[in-house]
Short mmCIF file of C-alpha atoms and ligand atoms in Angstrom, two decimals:
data_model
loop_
_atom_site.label_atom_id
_atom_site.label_comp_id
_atom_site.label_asym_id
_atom_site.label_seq_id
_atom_site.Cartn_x
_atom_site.Cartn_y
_atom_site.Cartn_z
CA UNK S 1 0.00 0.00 0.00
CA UNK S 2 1.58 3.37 -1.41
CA UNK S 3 0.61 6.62 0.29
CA UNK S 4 0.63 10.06 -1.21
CA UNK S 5 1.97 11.99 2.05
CA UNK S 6 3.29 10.96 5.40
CA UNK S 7 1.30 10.76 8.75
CA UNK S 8 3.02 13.13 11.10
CA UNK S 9 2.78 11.18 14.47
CA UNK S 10 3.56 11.46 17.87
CA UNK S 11 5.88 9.78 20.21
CA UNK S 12 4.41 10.68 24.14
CA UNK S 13 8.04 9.70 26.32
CA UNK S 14 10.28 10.06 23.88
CA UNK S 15 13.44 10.22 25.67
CA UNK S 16 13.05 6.66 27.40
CA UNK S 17 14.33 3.75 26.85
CA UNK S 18 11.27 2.54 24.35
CA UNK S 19 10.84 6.08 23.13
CA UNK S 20 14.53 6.04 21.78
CA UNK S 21 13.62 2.45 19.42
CA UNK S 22 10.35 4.87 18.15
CA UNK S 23 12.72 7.56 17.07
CA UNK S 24 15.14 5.03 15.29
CA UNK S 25 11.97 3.32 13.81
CA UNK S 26 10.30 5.21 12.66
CA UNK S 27 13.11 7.53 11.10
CA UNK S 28 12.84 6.27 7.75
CA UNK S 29 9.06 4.66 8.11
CA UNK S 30 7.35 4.58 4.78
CA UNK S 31 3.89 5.75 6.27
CA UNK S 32 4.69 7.51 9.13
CA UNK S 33 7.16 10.95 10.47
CA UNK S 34 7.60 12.59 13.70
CA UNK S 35 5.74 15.57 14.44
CA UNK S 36 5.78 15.95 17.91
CA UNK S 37 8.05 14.39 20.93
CA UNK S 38 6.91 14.82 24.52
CA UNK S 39 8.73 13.95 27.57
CA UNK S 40 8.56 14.84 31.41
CA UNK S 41 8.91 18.27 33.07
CA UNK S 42 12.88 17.60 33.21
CA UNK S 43 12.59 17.57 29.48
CA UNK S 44 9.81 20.06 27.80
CA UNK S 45 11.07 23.09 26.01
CA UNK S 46 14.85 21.77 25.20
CA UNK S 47 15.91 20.07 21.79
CA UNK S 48 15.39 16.43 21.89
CA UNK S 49 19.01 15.75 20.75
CA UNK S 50 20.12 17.99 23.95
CA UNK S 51 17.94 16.29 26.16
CA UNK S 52 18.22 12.77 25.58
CA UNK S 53 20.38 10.62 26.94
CA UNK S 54 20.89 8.20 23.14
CA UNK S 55 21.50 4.43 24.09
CA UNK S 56 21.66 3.40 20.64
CA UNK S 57 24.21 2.96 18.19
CA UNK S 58 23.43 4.96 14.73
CA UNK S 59 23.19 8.51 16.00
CA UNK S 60 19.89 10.19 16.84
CA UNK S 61 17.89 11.36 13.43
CA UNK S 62 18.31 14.98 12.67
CA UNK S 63 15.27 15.37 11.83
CA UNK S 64 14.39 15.10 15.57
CA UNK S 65 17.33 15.90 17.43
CA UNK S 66 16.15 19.56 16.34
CA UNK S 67 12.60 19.13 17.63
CA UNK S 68 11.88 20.99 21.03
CA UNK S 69 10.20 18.60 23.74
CA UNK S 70 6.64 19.51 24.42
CA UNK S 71 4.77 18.95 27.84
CA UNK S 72 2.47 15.31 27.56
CA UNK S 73 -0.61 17.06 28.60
CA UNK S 74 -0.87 19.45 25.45
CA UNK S 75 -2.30 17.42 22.74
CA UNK S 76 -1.08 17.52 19.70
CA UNK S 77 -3.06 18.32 16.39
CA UNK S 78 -1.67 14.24 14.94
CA UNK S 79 -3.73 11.01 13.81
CA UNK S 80 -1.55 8.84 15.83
CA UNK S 81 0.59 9.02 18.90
CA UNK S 82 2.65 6.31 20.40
CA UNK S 83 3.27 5.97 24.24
CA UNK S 84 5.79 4.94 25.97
CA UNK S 85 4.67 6.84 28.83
CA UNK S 86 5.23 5.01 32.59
CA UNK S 87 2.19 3.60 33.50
CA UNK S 88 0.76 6.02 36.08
CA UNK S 89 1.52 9.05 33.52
CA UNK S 90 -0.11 6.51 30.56
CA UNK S 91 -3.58 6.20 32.65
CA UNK S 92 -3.80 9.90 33.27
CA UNK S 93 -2.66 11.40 29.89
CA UNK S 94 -3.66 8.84 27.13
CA UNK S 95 -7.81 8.76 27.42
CA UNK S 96 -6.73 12.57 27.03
CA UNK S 97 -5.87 12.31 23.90
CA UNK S 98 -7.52 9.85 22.78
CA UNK S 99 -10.87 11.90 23.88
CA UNK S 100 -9.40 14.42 21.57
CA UNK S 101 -9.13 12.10 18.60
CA UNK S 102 -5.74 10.37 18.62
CA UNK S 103 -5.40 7.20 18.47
CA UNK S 104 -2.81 5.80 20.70
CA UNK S 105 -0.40 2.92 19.95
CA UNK S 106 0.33 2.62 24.01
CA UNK S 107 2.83 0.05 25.24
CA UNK S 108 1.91 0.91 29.01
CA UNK S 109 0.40 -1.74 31.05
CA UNK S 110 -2.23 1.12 32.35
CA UNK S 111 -5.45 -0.09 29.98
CA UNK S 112 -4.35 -3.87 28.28
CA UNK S 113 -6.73 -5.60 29.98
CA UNK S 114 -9.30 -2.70 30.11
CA UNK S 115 -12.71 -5.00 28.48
CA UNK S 116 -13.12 -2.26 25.85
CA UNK S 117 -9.22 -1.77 24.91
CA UNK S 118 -7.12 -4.32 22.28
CA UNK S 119 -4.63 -5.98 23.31
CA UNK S 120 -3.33 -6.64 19.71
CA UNK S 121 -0.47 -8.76 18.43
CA UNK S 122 -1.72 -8.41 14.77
CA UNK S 123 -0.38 -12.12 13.97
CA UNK S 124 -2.15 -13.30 16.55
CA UNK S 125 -5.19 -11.49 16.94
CA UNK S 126 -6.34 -8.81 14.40
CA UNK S 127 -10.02 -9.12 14.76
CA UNK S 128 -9.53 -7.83 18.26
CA UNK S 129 -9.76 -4.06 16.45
CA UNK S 130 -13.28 -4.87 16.04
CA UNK S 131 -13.24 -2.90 19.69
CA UNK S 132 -12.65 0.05 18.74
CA UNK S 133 -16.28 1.16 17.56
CA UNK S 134 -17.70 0.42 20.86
CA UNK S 135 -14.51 1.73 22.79
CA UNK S 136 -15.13 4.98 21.22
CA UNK S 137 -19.12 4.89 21.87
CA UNK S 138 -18.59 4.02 25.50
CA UNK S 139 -16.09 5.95 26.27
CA UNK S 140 -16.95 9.26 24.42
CA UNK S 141 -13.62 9.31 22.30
CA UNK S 142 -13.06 10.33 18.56
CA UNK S 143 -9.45 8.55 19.01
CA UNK S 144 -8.80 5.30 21.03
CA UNK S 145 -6.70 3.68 22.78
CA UNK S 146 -4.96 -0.08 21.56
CA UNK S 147 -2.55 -1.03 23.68
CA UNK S 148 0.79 -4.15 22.85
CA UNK S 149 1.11 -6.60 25.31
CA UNK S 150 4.39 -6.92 27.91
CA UNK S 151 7.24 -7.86 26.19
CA UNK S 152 7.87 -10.93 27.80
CA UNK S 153 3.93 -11.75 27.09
CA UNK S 154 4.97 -11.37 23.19
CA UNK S 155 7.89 -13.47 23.00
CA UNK S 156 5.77 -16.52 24.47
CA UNK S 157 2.50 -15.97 22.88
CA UNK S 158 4.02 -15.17 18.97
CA UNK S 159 5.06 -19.25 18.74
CA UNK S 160 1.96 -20.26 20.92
CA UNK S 161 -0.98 -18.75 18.71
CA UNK S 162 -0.13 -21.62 15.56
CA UNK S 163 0.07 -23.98 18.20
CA UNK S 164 -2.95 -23.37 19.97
CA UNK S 165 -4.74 -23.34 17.09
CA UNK S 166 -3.37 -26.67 15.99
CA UNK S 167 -3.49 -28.49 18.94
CA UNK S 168 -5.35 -26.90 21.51
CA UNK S 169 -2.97 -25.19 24.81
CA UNK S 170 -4.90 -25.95 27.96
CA UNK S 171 -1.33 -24.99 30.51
CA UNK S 172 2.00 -24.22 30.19
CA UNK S 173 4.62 -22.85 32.51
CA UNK S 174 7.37 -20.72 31.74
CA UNK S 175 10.18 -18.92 33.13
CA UNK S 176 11.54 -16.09 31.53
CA UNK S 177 15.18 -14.78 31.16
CA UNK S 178 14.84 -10.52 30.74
CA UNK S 179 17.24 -8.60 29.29
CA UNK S 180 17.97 -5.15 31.22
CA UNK S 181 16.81 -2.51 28.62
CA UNK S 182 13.01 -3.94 29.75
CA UNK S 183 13.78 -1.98 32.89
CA UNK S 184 14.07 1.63 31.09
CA UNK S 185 16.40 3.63 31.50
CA UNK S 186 18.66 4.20 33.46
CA UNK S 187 17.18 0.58 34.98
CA UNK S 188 18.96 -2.03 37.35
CA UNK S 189 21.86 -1.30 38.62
CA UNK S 190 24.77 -2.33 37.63
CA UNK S 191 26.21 -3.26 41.19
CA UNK S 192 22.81 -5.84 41.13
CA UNK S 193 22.83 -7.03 37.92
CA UNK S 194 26.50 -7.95 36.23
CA UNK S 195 27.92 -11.18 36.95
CA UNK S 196 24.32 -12.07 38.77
CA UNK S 197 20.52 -12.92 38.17
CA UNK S 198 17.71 -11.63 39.83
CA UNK S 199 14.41 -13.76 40.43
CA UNK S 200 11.77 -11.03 40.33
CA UNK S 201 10.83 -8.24 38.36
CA UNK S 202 7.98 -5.32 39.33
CA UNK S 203 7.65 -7.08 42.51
CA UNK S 204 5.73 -10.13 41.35
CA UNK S 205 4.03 -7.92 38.93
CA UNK S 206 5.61 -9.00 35.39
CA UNK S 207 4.47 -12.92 36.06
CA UNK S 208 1.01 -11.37 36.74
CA UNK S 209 1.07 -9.57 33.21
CA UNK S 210 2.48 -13.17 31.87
CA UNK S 211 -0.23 -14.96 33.64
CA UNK S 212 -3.36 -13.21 32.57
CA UNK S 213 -2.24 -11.03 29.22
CA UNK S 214 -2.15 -14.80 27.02
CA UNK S 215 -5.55 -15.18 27.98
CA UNK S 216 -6.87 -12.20 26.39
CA UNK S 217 -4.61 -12.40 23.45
CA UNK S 218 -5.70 -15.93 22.47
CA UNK S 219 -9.13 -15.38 23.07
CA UNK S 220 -12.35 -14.67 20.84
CA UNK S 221 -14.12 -11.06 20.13
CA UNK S 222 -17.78 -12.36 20.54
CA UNK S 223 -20.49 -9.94 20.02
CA UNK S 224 -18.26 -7.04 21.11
CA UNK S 225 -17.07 -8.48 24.35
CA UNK S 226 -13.95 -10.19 24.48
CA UNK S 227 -14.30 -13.94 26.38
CA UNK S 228 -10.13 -15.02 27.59
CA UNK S 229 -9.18 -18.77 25.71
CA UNK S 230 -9.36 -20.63 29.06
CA UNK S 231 -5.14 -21.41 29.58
CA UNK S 232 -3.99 -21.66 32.95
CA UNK S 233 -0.36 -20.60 33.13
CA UNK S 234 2.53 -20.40 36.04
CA UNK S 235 5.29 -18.00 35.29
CA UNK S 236 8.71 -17.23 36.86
CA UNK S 237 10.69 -14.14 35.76
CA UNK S 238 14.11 -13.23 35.87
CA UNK S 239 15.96 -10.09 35.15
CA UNK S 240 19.39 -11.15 33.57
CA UNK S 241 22.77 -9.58 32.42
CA UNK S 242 21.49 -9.31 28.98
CA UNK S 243 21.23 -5.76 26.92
CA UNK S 244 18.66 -6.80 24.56
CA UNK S 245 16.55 -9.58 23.97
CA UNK S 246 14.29 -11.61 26.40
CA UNK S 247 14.03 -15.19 26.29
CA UNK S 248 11.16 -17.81 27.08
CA UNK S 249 11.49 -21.08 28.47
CA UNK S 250 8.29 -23.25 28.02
CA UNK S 251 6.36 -26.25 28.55
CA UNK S 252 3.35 -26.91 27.43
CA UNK S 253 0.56 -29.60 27.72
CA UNK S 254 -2.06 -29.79 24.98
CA UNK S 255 -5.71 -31.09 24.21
CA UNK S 256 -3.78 -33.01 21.45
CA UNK S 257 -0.51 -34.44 22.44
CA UNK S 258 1.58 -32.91 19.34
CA UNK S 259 4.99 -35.05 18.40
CA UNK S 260 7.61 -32.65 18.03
CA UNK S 261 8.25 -32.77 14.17
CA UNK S 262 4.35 -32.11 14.34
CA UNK S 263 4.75 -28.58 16.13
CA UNK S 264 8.10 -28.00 14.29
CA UNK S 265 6.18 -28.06 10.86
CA UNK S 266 3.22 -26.39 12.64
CA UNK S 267 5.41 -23.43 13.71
CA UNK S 268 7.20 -23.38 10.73
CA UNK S 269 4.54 -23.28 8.28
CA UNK S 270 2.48 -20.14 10.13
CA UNK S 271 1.74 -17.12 8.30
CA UNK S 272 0.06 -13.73 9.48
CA UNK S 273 -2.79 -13.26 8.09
CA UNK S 274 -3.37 -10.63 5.29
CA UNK S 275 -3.27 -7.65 5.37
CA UNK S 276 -1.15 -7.89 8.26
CA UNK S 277 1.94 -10.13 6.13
CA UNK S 278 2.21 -7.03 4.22
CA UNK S 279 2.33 -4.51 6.42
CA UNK S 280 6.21 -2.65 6.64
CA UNK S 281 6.70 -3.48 9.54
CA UNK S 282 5.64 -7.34 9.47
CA UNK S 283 8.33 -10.19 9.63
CA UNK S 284 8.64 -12.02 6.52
CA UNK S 285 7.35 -15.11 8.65
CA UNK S 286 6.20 -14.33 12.76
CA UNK S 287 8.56 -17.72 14.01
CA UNK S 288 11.87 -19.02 13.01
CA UNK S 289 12.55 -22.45 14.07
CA UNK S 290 16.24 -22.75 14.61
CA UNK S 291 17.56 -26.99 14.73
CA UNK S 292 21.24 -26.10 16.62
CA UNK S 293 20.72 -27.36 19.76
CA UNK S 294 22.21 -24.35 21.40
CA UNK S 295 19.69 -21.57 19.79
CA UNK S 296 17.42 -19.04 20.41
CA UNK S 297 20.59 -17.29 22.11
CA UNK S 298 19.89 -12.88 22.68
CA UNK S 299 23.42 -11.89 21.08
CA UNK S 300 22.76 -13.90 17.91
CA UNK S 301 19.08 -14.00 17.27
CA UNK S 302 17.21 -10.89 19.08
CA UNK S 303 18.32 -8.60 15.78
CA UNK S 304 16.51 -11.25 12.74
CA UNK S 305 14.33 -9.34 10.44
CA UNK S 306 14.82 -6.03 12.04
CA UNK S 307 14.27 -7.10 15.68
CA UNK S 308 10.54 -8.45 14.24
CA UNK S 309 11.03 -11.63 13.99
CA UNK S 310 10.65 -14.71 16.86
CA UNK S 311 13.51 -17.34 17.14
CA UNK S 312 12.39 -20.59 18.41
CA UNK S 313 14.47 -24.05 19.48
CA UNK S 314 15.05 -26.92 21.40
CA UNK S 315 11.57 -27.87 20.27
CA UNK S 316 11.12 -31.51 21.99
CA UNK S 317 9.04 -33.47 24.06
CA UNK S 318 8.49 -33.01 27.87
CA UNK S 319 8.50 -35.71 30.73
CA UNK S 320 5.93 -33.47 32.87
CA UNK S 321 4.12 -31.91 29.86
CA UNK S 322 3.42 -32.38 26.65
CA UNK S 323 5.98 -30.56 24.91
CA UNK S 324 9.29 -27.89 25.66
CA UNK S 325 10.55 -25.05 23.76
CA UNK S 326 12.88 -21.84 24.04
CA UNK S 327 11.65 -18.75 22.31
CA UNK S 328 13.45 -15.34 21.89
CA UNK S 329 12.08 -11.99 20.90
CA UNK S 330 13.82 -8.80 20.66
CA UNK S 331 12.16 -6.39 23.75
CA UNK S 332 12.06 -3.10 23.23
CA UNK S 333 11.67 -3.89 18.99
CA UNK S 334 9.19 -6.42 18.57
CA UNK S 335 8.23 -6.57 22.41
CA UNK S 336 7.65 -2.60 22.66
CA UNK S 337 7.89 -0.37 19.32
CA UNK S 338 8.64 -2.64 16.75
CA UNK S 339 5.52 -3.71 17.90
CA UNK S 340 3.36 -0.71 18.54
CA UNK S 341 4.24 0.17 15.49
CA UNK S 342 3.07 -2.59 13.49
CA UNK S 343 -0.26 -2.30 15.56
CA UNK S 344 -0.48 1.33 13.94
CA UNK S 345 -0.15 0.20 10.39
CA UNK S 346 -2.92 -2.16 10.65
CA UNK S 347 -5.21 0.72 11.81
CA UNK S 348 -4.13 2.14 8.43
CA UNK S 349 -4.62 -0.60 6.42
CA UNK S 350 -8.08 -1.30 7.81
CA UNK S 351 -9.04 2.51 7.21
CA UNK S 352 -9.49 2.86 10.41
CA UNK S 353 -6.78 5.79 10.99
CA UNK S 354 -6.15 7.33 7.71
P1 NAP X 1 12.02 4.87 30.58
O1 NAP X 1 13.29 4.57 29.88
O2 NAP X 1 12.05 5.10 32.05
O3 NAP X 1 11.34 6.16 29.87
C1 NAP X 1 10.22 6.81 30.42
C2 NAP X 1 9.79 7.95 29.52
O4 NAP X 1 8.61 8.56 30.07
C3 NAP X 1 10.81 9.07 29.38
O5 NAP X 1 10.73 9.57 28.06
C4 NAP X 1 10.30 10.14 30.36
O6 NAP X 1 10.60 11.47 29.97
C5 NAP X 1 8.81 9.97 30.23
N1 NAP X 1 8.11 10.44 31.44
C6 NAP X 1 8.39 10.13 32.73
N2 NAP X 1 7.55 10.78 33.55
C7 NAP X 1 6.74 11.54 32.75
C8 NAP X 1 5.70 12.46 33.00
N3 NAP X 1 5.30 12.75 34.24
N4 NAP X 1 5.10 13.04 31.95
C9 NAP X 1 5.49 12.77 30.68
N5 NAP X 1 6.50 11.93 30.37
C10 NAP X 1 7.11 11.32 31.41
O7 NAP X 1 10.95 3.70 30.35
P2 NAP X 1 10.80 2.67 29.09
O8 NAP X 1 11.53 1.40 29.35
O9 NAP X 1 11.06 3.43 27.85
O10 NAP X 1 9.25 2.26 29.22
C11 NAP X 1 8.21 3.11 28.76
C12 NAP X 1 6.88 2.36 28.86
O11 NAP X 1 6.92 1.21 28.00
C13 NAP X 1 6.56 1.83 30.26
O12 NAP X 1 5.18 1.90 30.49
C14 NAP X 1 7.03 0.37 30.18
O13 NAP X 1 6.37 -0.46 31.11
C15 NAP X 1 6.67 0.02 28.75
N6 NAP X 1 7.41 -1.08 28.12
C16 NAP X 1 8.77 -1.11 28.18
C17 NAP X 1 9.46 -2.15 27.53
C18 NAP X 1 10.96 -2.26 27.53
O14 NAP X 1 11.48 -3.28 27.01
N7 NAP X 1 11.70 -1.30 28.06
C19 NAP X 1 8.75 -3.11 26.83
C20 NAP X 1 7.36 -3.03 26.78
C21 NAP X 1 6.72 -2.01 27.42
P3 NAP X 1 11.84 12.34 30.57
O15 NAP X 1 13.09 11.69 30.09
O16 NAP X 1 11.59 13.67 29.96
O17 NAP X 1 11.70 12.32 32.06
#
């Protein structure tokens, strides 16, 4: 899909960890440009290339760097904004401009499992837009609010979708290996984290995102109310000396047993389904299945296709379950903008922003 002029956009945080992969993303996006960057008091009214603290290797577009930081609460005159607001700021400043008529690609955890917001992985679940109409309605908005799941969510529930369509997940457990750029910036400490591992994140809070956000992801849209597939699911996270790049351990028992070749091929063969497989944004294929029997690893698999793609292994059966795998995704690209992103150009593509 060619467009005649660019969508000027917003990016609400922009200095952040996740605001920084927005900037970089969407520097040369074929759809979208940067209008507008907001950030906290400690930020509005300097240039964004003063102001920000870059954590990323190419240097910071010049076509921002020169932008001056505006205050989150004034709303900008765009189509689209993307968040990567902290929670607390997201649940006070996004219904504001989304009441204005923005729609808001949000990666905060402040309204994913809100009954009238998407919680949208488009591979997995694009029908979930079908919201939207009655989110608006309800809720008084000419914008609205769509919101990506957590990014450890998105690296376990990209490979699950095929195979819960296939075979039927009924409970899996996994435990989670997080790189440190999920913690913002600056994040952990380095006096905590190097040479160590640390068995909680958000205070018990990320394996409660893990344990309920699959649920809504992998369920159905039924006459405008969204009913959770019924999985039940026991988490451990830990935070680990990793920049990039969080990685899923899981085991999984099924309503049909699946032999390992079986879910190989199934994995393998899933597509996205159109229009989202040709969206800009959109992996070539969601999962990569990798044979070595020392891959996913983050260093050498959290960059495929752009930091889109998922990197699966160690695919085999389980004494305890039904099956085991490993899964990597990239955090802050396919687990935060990457991500929101991709949510964005769907709205386009289904005319819904435009
Ligand atoms: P971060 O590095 O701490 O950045 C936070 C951003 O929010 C900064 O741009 C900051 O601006 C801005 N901000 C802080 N207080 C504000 C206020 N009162 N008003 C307006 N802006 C304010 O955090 P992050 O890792 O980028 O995370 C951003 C969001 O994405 C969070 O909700 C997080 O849970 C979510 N998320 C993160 C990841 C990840 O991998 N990091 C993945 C998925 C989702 P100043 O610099 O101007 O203070």
């Amino acid at each position: 899909m060619a467009r005649a002029s660019k969508l000027p956009v917003a990016v609400l945080g922009a200095t952040g960890a996740v605001g920084q992969r927005f900037v970089q993303l969407l520097a040369a996006h074929p759809w979208f440009e940067i209008a507008v960057v907001t950030g906290s008091e400690r930020s509005v009214g300097r240039r964004y290339g003063e102001v920000t603290r870059w954590i990323l290797p190419e240097a910071i577009p010049a076509a921002v760097a020169g932008l001056t930081v505006q205050p989150t609460e004034q709303v900008a005159e765009v189509p689209i904004a993307f968040s990567a607001l902290p929670t607390e700021q997201a649940r006070a400043l996004e219904p504001q401009w989304a009441r204005a008529g923005v729609f808001v690609c949000s990666n905060a955890s402040a309204f994913r499992m809100d009954p009238l917001v998407p919680l949208l992985i488009p591979e997995v679940n694009p029908e979930h837009l079908g919201i939207v109409e009655r989110q608006q309605r309800e809720r008084g908005w000419r914008g609205a609010i769509i919101t990506n799941p957590n990014c450890a969510t998105i690296t376990l529930v990209i490979p699950l979708k095929p195979l819960h369509d296939a075979f039927g997940v009924q409970r899996l457990m996994v435990t989670t290996l997080q790189a440190v750029s999920g913690a913002g910036y600056p994040g952990v400490a380095s006096l905590d984290i190097l040479d160590n591992l640390i068995p909680n994140i958000a205070d018990g809070g990320e394996e409660a995102k893990i344990e309920s956000e699959p649920r809504k992801l992998l369920g159905r849209l039924v006459d405008g109310s969204f009913q959770d597939a019924p999985l039940g699911i026991s988490a451990q996270v830990t935070r680990v000396p990793v920049l990039d790049g969080h990685t899923a351990a899981v085991a999984v028992a099924f309503a049909r047993r699946p032999a390992p070749d079986e879910a190989i091929a199934c994995l393998r063969e899933w597509r996205a389904p159109e229009p989202v497989r040709s969206l800009p944004s959109a992996p070539p294929a969601p999962v990569v299945v990798r044979d070595e029997p020392d891959r996913p690893q983050p260093r050498r698999d959290r960059d495929l296709y752009g930091g889109m793609g998922t990197t699966v292994g160690r695919v085999r059966s389980c004494s305890l379950f039904d099956l085991r795998f490993v899964a990597l995704s990239h955090n802050t690209i396919r687990g935060a903008a990457g991500g929101a992103i991709l949510n964005a150009e769907l709205l386009v593509a289904q005319g819904i922003v435009g």
